[in-house]
XYZ file of C-alpha atoms in Angstrom:
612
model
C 55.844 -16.262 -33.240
C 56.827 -12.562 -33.516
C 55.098 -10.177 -31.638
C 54.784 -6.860 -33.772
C 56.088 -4.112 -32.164
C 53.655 -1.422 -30.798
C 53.196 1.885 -32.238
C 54.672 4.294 -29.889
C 54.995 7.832 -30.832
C 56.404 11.016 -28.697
C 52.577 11.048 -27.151
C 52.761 7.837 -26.228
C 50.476 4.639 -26.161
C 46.621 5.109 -25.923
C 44.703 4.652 -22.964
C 44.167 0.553 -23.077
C 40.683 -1.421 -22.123
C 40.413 -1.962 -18.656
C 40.896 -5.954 -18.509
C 37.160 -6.270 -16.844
C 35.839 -4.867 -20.169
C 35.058 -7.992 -21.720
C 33.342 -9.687 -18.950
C 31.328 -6.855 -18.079
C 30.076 -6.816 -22.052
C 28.906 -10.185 -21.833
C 27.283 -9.671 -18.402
C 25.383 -6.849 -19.820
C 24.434 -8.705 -22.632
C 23.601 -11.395 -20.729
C 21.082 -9.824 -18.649
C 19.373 -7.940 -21.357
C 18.780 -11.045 -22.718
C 17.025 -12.899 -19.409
C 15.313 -9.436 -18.812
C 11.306 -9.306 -19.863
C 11.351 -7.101 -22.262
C 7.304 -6.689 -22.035
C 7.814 -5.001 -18.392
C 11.503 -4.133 -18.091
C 13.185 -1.499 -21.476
C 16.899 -1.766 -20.635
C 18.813 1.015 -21.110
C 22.317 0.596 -20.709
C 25.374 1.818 -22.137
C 28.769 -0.666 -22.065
C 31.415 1.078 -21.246
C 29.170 3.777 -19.673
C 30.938 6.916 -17.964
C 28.607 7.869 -16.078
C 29.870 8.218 -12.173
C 28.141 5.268 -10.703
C 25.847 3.563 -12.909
C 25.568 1.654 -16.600
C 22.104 3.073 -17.420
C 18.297 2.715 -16.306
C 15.644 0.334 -16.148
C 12.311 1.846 -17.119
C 8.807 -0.392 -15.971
C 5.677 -0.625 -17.898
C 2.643 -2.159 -17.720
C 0.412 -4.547 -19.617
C -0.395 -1.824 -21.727
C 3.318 -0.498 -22.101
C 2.579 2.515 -20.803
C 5.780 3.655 -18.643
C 5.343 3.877 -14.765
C 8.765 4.223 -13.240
C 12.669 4.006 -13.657
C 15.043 2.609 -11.705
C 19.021 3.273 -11.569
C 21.392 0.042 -12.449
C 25.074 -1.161 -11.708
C 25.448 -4.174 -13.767
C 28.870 -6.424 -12.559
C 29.681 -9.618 -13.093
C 29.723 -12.605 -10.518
C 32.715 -14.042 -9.581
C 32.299 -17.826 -8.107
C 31.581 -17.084 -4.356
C 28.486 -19.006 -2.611
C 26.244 -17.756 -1.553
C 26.569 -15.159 -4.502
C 28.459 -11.477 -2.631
C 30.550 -8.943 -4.650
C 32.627 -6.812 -3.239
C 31.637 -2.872 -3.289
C 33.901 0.535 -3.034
C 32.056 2.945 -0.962
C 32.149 5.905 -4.272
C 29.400 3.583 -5.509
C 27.453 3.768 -2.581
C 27.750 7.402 -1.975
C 26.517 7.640 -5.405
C 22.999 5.447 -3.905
C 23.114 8.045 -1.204
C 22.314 10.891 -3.121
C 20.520 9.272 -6.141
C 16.777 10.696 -6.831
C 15.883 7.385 -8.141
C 15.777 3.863 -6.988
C 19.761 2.398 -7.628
C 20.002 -1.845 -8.035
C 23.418 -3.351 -7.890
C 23.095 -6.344 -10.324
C 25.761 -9.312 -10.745
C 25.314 -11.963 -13.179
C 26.516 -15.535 -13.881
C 27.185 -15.785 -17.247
C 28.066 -18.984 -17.148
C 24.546 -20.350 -14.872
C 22.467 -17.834 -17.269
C 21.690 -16.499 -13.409
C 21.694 -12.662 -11.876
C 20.818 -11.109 -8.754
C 20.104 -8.121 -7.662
C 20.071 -5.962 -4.270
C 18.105 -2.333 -4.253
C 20.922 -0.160 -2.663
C 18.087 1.501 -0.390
C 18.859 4.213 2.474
C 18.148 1.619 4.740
C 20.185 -0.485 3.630
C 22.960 2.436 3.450
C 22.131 3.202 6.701
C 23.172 -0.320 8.002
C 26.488 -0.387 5.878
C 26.999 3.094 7.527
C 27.334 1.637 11.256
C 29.376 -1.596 10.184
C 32.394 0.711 9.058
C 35.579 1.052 10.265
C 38.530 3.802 10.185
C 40.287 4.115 6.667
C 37.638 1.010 5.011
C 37.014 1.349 1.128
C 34.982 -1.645 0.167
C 32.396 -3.438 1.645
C 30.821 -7.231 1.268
C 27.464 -7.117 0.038
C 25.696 -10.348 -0.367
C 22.452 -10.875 -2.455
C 19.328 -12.452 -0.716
C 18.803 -15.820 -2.646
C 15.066 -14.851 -3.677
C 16.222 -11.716 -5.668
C 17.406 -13.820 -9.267
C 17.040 -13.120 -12.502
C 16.561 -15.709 -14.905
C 14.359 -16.875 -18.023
C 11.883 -18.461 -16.539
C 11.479 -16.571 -13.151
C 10.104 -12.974 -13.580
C 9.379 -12.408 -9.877
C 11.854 -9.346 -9.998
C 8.943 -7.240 -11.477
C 6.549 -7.190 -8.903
C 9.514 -6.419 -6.469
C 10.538 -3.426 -8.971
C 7.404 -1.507 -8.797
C 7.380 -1.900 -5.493
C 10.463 -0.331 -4.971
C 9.373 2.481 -7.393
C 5.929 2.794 -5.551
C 7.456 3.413 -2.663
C 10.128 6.106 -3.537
C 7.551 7.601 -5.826
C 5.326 8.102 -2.187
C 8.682 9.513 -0.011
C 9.198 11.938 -2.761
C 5.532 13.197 -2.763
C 5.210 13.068 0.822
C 8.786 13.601 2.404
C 7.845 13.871 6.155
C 6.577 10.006 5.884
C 10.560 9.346 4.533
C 12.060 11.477 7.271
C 9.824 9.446 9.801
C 10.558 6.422 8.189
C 14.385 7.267 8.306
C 14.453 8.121 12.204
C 12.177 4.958 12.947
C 15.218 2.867 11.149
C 17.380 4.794 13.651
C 15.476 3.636 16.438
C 15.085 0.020 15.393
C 18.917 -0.020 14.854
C 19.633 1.304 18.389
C 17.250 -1.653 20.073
C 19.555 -4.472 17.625
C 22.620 -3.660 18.786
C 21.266 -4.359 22.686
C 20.976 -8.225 21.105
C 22.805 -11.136 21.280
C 23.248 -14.940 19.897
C 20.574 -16.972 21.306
C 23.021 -19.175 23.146
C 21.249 -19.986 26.598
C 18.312 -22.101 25.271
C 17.822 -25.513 24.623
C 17.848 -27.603 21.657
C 13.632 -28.047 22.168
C 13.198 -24.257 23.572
C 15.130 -23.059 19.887
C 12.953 -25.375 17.914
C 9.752 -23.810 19.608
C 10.967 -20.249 18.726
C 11.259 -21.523 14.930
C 8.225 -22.606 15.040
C 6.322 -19.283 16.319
C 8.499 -17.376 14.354
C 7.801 -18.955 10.938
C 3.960 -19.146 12.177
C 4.668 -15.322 12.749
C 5.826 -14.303 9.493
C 3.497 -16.711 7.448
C 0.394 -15.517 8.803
C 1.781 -11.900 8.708
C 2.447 -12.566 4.579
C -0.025 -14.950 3.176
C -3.117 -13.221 5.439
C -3.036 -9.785 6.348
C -0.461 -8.359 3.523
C -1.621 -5.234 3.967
C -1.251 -4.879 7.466
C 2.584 -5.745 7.198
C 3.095 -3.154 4.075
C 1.374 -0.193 6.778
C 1.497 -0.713 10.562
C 5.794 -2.018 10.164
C 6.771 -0.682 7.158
C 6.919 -4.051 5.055
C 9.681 -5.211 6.651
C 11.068 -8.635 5.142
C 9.745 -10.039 8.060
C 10.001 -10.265 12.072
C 12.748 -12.046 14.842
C 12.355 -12.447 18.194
C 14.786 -11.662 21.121
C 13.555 -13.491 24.041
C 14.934 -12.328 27.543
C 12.785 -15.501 29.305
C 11.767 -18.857 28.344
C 10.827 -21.347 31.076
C 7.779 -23.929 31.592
C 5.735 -21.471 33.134
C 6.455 -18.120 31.279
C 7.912 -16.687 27.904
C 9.277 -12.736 27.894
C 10.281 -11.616 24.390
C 10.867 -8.791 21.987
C 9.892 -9.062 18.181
C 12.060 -6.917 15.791
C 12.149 -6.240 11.818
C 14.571 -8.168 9.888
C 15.533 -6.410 6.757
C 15.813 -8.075 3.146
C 19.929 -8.004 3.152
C 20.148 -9.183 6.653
C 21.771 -12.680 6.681
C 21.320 -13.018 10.390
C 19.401 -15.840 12.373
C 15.699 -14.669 13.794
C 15.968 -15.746 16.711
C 18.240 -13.973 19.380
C 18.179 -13.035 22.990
C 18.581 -10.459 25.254
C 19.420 -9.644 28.840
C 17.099 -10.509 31.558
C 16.953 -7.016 33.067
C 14.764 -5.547 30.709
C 13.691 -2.331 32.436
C 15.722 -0.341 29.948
C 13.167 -1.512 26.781
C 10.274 -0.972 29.285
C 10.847 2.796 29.698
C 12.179 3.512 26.488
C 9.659 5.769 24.269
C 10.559 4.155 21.308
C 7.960 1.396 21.942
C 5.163 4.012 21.908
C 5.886 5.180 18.459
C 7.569 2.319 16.946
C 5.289 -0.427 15.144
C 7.557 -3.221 14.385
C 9.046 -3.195 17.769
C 6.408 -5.280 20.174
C 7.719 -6.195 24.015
C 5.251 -9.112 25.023
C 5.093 -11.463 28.042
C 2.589 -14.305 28.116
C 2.242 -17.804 29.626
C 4.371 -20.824 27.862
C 0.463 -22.530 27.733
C -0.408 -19.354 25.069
C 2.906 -18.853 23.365
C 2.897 -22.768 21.970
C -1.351 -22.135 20.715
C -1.810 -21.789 17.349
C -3.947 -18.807 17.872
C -1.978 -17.066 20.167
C -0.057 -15.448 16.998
C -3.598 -13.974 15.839
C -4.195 -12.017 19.311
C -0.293 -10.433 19.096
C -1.794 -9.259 15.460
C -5.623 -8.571 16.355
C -5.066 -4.754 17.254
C -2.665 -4.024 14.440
C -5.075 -5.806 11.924
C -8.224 -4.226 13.110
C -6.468 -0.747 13.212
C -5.056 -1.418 9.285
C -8.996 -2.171 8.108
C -10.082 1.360 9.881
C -8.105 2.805 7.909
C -7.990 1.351 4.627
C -7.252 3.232 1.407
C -5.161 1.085 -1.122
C -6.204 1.477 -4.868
C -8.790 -0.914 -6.769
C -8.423 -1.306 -10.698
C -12.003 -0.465 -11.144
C -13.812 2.385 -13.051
C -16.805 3.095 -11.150
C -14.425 3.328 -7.955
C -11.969 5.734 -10.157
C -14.849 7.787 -11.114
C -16.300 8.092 -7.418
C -12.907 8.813 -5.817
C -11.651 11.261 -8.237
C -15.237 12.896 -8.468
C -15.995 13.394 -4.770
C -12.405 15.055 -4.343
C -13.246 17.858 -7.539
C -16.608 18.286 -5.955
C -15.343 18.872 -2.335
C -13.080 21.345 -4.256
C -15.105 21.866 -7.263
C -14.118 26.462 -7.000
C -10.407 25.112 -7.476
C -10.961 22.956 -10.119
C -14.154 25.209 -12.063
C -16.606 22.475 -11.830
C -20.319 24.017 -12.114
C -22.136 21.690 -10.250
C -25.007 22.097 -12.926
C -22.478 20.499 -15.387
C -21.680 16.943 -15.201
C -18.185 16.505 -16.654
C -14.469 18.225 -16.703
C -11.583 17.316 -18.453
C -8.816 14.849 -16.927
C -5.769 17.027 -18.573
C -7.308 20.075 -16.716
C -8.065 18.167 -13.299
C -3.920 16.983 -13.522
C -2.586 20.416 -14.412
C -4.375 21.970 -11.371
C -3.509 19.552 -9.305
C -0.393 18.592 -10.338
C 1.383 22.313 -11.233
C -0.671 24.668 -10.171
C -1.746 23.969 -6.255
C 1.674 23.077 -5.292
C 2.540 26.965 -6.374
C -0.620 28.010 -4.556
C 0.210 26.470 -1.498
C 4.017 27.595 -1.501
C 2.558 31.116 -2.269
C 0.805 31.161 1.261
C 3.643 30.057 3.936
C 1.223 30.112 6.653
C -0.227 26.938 5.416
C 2.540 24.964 5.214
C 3.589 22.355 8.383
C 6.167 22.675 10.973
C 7.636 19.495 10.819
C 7.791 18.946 7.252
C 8.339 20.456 3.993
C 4.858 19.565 2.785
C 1.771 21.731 2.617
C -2.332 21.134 3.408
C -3.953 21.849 0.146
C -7.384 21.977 2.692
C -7.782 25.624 3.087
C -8.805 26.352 -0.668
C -12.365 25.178 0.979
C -12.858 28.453 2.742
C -11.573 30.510 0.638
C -13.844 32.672 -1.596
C -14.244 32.175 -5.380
C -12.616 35.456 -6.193
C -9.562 34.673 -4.410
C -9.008 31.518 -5.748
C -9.208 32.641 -9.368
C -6.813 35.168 -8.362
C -4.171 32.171 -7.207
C -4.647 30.232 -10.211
C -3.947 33.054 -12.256
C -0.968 33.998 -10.678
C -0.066 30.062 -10.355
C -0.367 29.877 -13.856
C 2.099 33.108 -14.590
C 4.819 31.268 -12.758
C 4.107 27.968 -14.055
C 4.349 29.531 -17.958
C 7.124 31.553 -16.523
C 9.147 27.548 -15.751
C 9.650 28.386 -12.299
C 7.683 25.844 -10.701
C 9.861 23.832 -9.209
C 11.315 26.320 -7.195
C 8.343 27.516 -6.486
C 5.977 25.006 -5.384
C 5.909 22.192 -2.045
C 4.796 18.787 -1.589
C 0.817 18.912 -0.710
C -1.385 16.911 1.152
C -5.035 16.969 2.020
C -6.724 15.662 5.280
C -10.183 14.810 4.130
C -8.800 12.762 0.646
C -5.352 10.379 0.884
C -3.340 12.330 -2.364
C -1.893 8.875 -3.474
C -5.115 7.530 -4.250
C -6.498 10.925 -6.324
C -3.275 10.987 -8.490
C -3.587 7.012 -8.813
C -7.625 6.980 -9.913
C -6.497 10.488 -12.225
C -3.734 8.479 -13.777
C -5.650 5.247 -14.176
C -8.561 6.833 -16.089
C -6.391 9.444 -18.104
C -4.009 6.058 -19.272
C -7.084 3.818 -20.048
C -8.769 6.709 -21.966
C -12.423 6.306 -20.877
C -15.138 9.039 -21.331
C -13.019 10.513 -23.934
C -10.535 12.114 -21.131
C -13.650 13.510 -19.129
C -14.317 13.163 -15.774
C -18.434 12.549 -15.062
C -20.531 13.081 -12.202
C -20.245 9.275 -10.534
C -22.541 10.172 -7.712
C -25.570 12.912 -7.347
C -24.031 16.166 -5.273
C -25.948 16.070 -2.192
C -24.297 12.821 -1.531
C -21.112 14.769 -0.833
C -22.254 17.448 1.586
C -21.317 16.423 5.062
C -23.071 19.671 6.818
C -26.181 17.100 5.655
C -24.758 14.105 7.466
C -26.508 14.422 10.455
C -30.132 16.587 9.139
C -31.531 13.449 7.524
C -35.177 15.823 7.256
C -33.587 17.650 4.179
C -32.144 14.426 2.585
C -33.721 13.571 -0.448
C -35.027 9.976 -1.350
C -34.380 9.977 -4.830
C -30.986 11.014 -4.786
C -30.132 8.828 -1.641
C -31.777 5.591 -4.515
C -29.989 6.639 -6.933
C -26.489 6.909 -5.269
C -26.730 3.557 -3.916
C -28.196 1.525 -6.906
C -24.524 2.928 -8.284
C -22.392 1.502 -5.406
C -24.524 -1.953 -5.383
C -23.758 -2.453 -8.617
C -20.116 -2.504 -8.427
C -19.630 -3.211 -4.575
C -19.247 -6.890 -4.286
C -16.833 -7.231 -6.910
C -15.091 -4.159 -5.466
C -15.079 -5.808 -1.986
C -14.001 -9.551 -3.100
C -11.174 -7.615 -5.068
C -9.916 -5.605 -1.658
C -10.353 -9.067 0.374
C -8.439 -11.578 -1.235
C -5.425 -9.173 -2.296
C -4.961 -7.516 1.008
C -6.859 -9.292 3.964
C -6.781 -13.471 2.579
C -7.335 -14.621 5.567
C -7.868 -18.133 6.281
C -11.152 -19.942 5.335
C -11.942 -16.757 3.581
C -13.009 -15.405 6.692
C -13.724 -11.642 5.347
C -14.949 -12.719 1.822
C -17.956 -10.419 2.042
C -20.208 -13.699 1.855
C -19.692 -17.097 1.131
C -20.456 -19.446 -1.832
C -24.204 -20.252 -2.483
C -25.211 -17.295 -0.736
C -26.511 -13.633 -1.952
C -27.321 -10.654 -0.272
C -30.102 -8.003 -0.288
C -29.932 -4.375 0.717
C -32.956 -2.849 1.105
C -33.257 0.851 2.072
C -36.032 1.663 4.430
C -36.969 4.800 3.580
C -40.622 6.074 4.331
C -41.053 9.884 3.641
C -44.355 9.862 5.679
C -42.441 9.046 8.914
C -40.386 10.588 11.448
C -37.930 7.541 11.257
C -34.360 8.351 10.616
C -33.706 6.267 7.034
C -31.250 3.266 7.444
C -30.039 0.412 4.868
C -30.911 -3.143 5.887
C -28.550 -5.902 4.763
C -29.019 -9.222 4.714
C -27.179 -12.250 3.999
C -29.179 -15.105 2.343
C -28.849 -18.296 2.153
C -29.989 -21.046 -0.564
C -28.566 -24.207 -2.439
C -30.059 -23.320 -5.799
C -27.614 -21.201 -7.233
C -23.573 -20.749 -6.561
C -23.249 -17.650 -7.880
C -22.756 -14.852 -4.928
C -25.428 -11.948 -5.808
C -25.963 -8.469 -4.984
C -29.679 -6.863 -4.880
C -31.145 -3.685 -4.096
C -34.521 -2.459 -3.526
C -36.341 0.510 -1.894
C -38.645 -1.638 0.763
C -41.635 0.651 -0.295
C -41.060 -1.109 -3.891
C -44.010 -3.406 -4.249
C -41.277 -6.101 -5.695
C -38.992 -5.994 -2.875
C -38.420 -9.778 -1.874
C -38.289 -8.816 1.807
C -41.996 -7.971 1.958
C -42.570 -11.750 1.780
C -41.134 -11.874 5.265
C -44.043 -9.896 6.894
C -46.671 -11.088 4.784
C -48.789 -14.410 6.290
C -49.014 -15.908 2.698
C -45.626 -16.979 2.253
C -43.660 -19.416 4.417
C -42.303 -16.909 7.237
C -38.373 -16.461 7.306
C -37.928 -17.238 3.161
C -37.177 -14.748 0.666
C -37.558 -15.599 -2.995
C -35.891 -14.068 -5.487
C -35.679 -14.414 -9.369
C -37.279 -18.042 -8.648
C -34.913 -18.729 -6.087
C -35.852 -19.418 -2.218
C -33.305 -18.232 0.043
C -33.280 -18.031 4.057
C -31.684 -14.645 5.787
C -28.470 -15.970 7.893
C -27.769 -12.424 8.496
C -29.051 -8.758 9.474
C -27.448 -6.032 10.016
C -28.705 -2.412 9.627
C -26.123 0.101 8.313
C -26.522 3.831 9.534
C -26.522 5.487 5.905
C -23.935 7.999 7.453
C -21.265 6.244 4.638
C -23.204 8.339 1.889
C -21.838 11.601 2.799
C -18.273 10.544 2.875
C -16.085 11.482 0.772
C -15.895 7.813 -0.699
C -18.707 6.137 0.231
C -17.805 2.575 -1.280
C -14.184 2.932 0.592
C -16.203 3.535 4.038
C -18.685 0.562 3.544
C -15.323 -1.720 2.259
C -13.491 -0.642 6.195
C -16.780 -0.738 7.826
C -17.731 -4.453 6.679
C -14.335 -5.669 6.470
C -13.650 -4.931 10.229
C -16.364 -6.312 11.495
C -15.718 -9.702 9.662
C -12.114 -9.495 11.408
C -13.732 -8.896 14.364
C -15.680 -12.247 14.101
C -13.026 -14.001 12.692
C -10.794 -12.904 16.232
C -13.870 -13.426 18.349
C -14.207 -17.566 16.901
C -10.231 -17.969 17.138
C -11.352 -17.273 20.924
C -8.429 -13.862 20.755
């Protein structure tokens, strides 16, 4: 056969395909096909030009509305087990200095398989210290869990993730730099470690087995306390300097998604060098333990290494709850606390969401930026927190001029990053975007709770309290609380035998609020857990004990069969008192401090009974 001759002319030929072209179209097309279209809108370009990437990935959620975007490099796989491609460092500079989250995705045509790695700055960080002089690629290989597939969506829980977590460094960039020097520090302790090569056979096996015992209790009961006190590593190694029949010395380090190392290593026997070092007083996924070989092989001895972390990540608990009465509460004790800011007459009870985002969002960031004095030292971030003291003139004054610049499209280079002491920022914005998306009150935002309920300089001057607000603020929280509580429990703290479920099965509790205006008794809420085979269904009551129908009268009165409470029919015996200081009300989220305050003491009885 003939070829035909090509068409040259004095310009020349034109520019030809590049002879990946092909396989690149199919990959693409491959992996918008596997992709769940419900949660993940793919948009990607073939042939793209644009330095570094083929397009974006943009999340939604159930009800499509959009919560994030993520960067994408879409390649394909060449046959190579486990699955690795090989990178040129442009690419990764381009990660380096990318605003959003950047994924590196290579699929198997063929298999109908893809994987994906998040090209994160720690990640960069690591390639960063493996190179050598005059290098231009690099191997990167993709953890095995991180597919793509038809009938394996796991990628989209991991997504958000990654997009909740770059959407908190870019609102709050001192917790990135911190972040950033903490990887430094972790790095510099690594490097001091070494194959695990003088153990034996049975001493290795008993590290597995601690380690996995580690990292499963870590993950399946106290989630939250890996995602906060060490930074959701993948999970934790140990580098053991000592292992004989009478003692074990050890150091537990974070091992990182794209690591492909062993967890188990050691390290020299002199360790005075990690004993001195001050990175073990601010580092949290660095801990230096010694203990007997009796306690290192117990089951429980895993659950004392994690008691202080765990009871220190219930203190201070603050994740966000899906729930509109704990929206409303959130989001209306912050605009009270700073109800001048926001225009809130505290004789009116509601205020538009789109106004309570636009002040937030635009205009206090240009407020803060406009007074220097208030912004930190060590960060570029600002406390929001003086616009309580200042007077209402003043503020109006700010908002005005806030607003000029805003209209004026100068805001972003003329606002900061703000924060605020007494309420976490990250849960505000997520309550205010949760009730503006679901549309409820008609974009208002109502008065959850009565005002007095919010003034701490009443905290401790119980005399001026007032009983019928105090009633009326917690029949409101006791409606909602249990399912609240059961909700924080079993997605953050599952721990086993559902030892911080806020009661068990067949049981129901009563809060009664003693109360008696005539005395000179500081009020207090009494709570009880009850007790009775006649109905599964966990219950929630409240009752002022001067109500004639409170079921805990029974207990005092000679008529009824002492220590039984009935209720709707049902006989129930009190397994448990407790009083409750009512201290909680005058928080600025009372159902957040009653969630820390009864969660840690169930941890604190589920350490005490594993005898930690």
């Amino acid at each position: 056969m003939h070829k035909l001759p090509k068409a040259k002319g004095s310009l020349g030929l034109p520019a030809p395909y590049s002879p990946t072209t092909a396989s690149e179209m199919n990959s693409m097309s491959k992996l918008k096909d596997m992709l769940n279209k419900h949660f993940v809108k793919p948009d990607l370009k073939e042939q793209d030009k644009l330095p570094g990437i083929d397009g974006y990935l943009e999340m939604t959620d159930e009800a499509q509305y959009p919560n994030g975007k993520l960067e994408v490099q879409v390649k394909t796989l060449k046959k190579t087990s486990p699955p690795r491609y090989q990178c040129d460092l442009p690419f990764l500079a381009y990660c380096q200095q990318a605003i959003l989250p950047v994924l590196l995705i290579a699929v198997d045509v063929e298999k109908e398989i893809a994987y994906w790695l998040h090209i994160s700055q720690t990640f960069l960080l690591e390639v960063e210290n493996k190179l050598k002089d005059g290098q231009k690629t690099v191997m990167l290989s993709f953890p095995s869990q991180n597919i793509i597939c038809y009938n394996s969506h796991s990628y989209i829980y991991d997504w958000r993730a990654i997009i909740d977590e770059y959407r908190s460094f870019s609102r709050y960039p001192s917790e990135r730099a911190l972040r950033m020097q903490y990887e430094q520090e972790v790095m510099v302790w690594r490097k001091k470690m070494k194959p695990a090569i003088r153990f034996s056979s049975n001493q290795i096996t008993q590290l597995n087995r601690f380690v996995e015992h580690f990292n499963l209790v870590l993950r399946t009961e106290f989630p939250y306390t890996k995602s906060h006190s060490i930074y959701n590593f993948f999970k934790i190694g140990i580098a053991v300097s000592m292992f004989t029949d009478r003692e074990v010395r050890y150091l537990m380090y974070p091992l990182y998604a794209i690591d492909n190392e062993v967890a188990i290593k050691e390290i020299d026997e002199d360790e005075s060098g990690f004993w001195s070092d001050d990175s073990f007083r601010i580092n949290k996924a660095l801990f230096l333990m010694s203990c007997s070989y009796d306690s290192f092989t117990k089951e429980s001895y895993v659950y004392k290494i994690l008691k202080k972390d765990v009871i220190s990540s219930a203190e201070t608990f603050a994740e966000p709850v899906e729930n509109f009465n704990l929206a409303r509460e959130y989001l209306g004790g912050f605009v009270l606390e700073f109800y001048q800011v926001f225009g809130f007459d505290r004789n009116i009870d509601d205020l538009s969401f789109g106004h309570i985002a636009h002040i937030l969002n635009d205009l206090i960031p240009i407020i803060v930026k406009m007074n220097p004095e208030k912004k930190d030292d060590f960060s570029d971030e600002g406390c929001m927190d003086f616009l309580f003291f200042e007077k209402l003139e003043s503020i109006r004054q700010m908002l005005t001029a806030a607003q000029n610049i805003f209209d004026q499209g100068n805001s972003y280079l003329n606002a900061i990053p703000i924060y605020s002491k007494a309420f976490d920022l990250k849960l505000v914005k997520y309550y205010l975007d949760f009730l503006i998306r679901h549309n409820t009150d008609i974009g208002k935002c109502y008065r959850h709770l009565v005002p007095y309920s919010h003034l701490d300089s009443l905290k401790h001057d119980w005399r001026e309290w007032k009983k019928n607000e105090i009633v009326h603020n917690l029949e409101i929280i006791s409606k909602e609380f249990l399912r609240i509580y059961e909700n924080t429990t079993s997605t953050f703290f599952p721990v086993k035998g559902g030892a911080t479920m806020y009661m068990q099965p067949y049981q129901t509790s009563l809060w009664v609020l003693m109360f008696n205006e005539s005395t000179e008794e500081e009020p207090y809420l009494l709570v009880y857990i009850l007790e009775g085979m006649c109905n599964p269904y966990q219950r929630l009551y409240f009752f002022d004990s001067q109500d004639p129908a409170c079921p805990t009268n029974d207990l005092e009165n000679p008529l009824f069969n002492p220590g039984q409470v009935t209720i709707n029919g049902n006989i129930y015996r009190p397994v448990k008192k407790q009083m409750v200081d009512l201290d909680f009300l005058f928080e600025p989220s009372p159902t957040y401090t009653l969630i820390r305050e009864f969660l840690t003491d169930r941890l604190k009885e589920f350490f005490k009974k594993m005898d930690v």
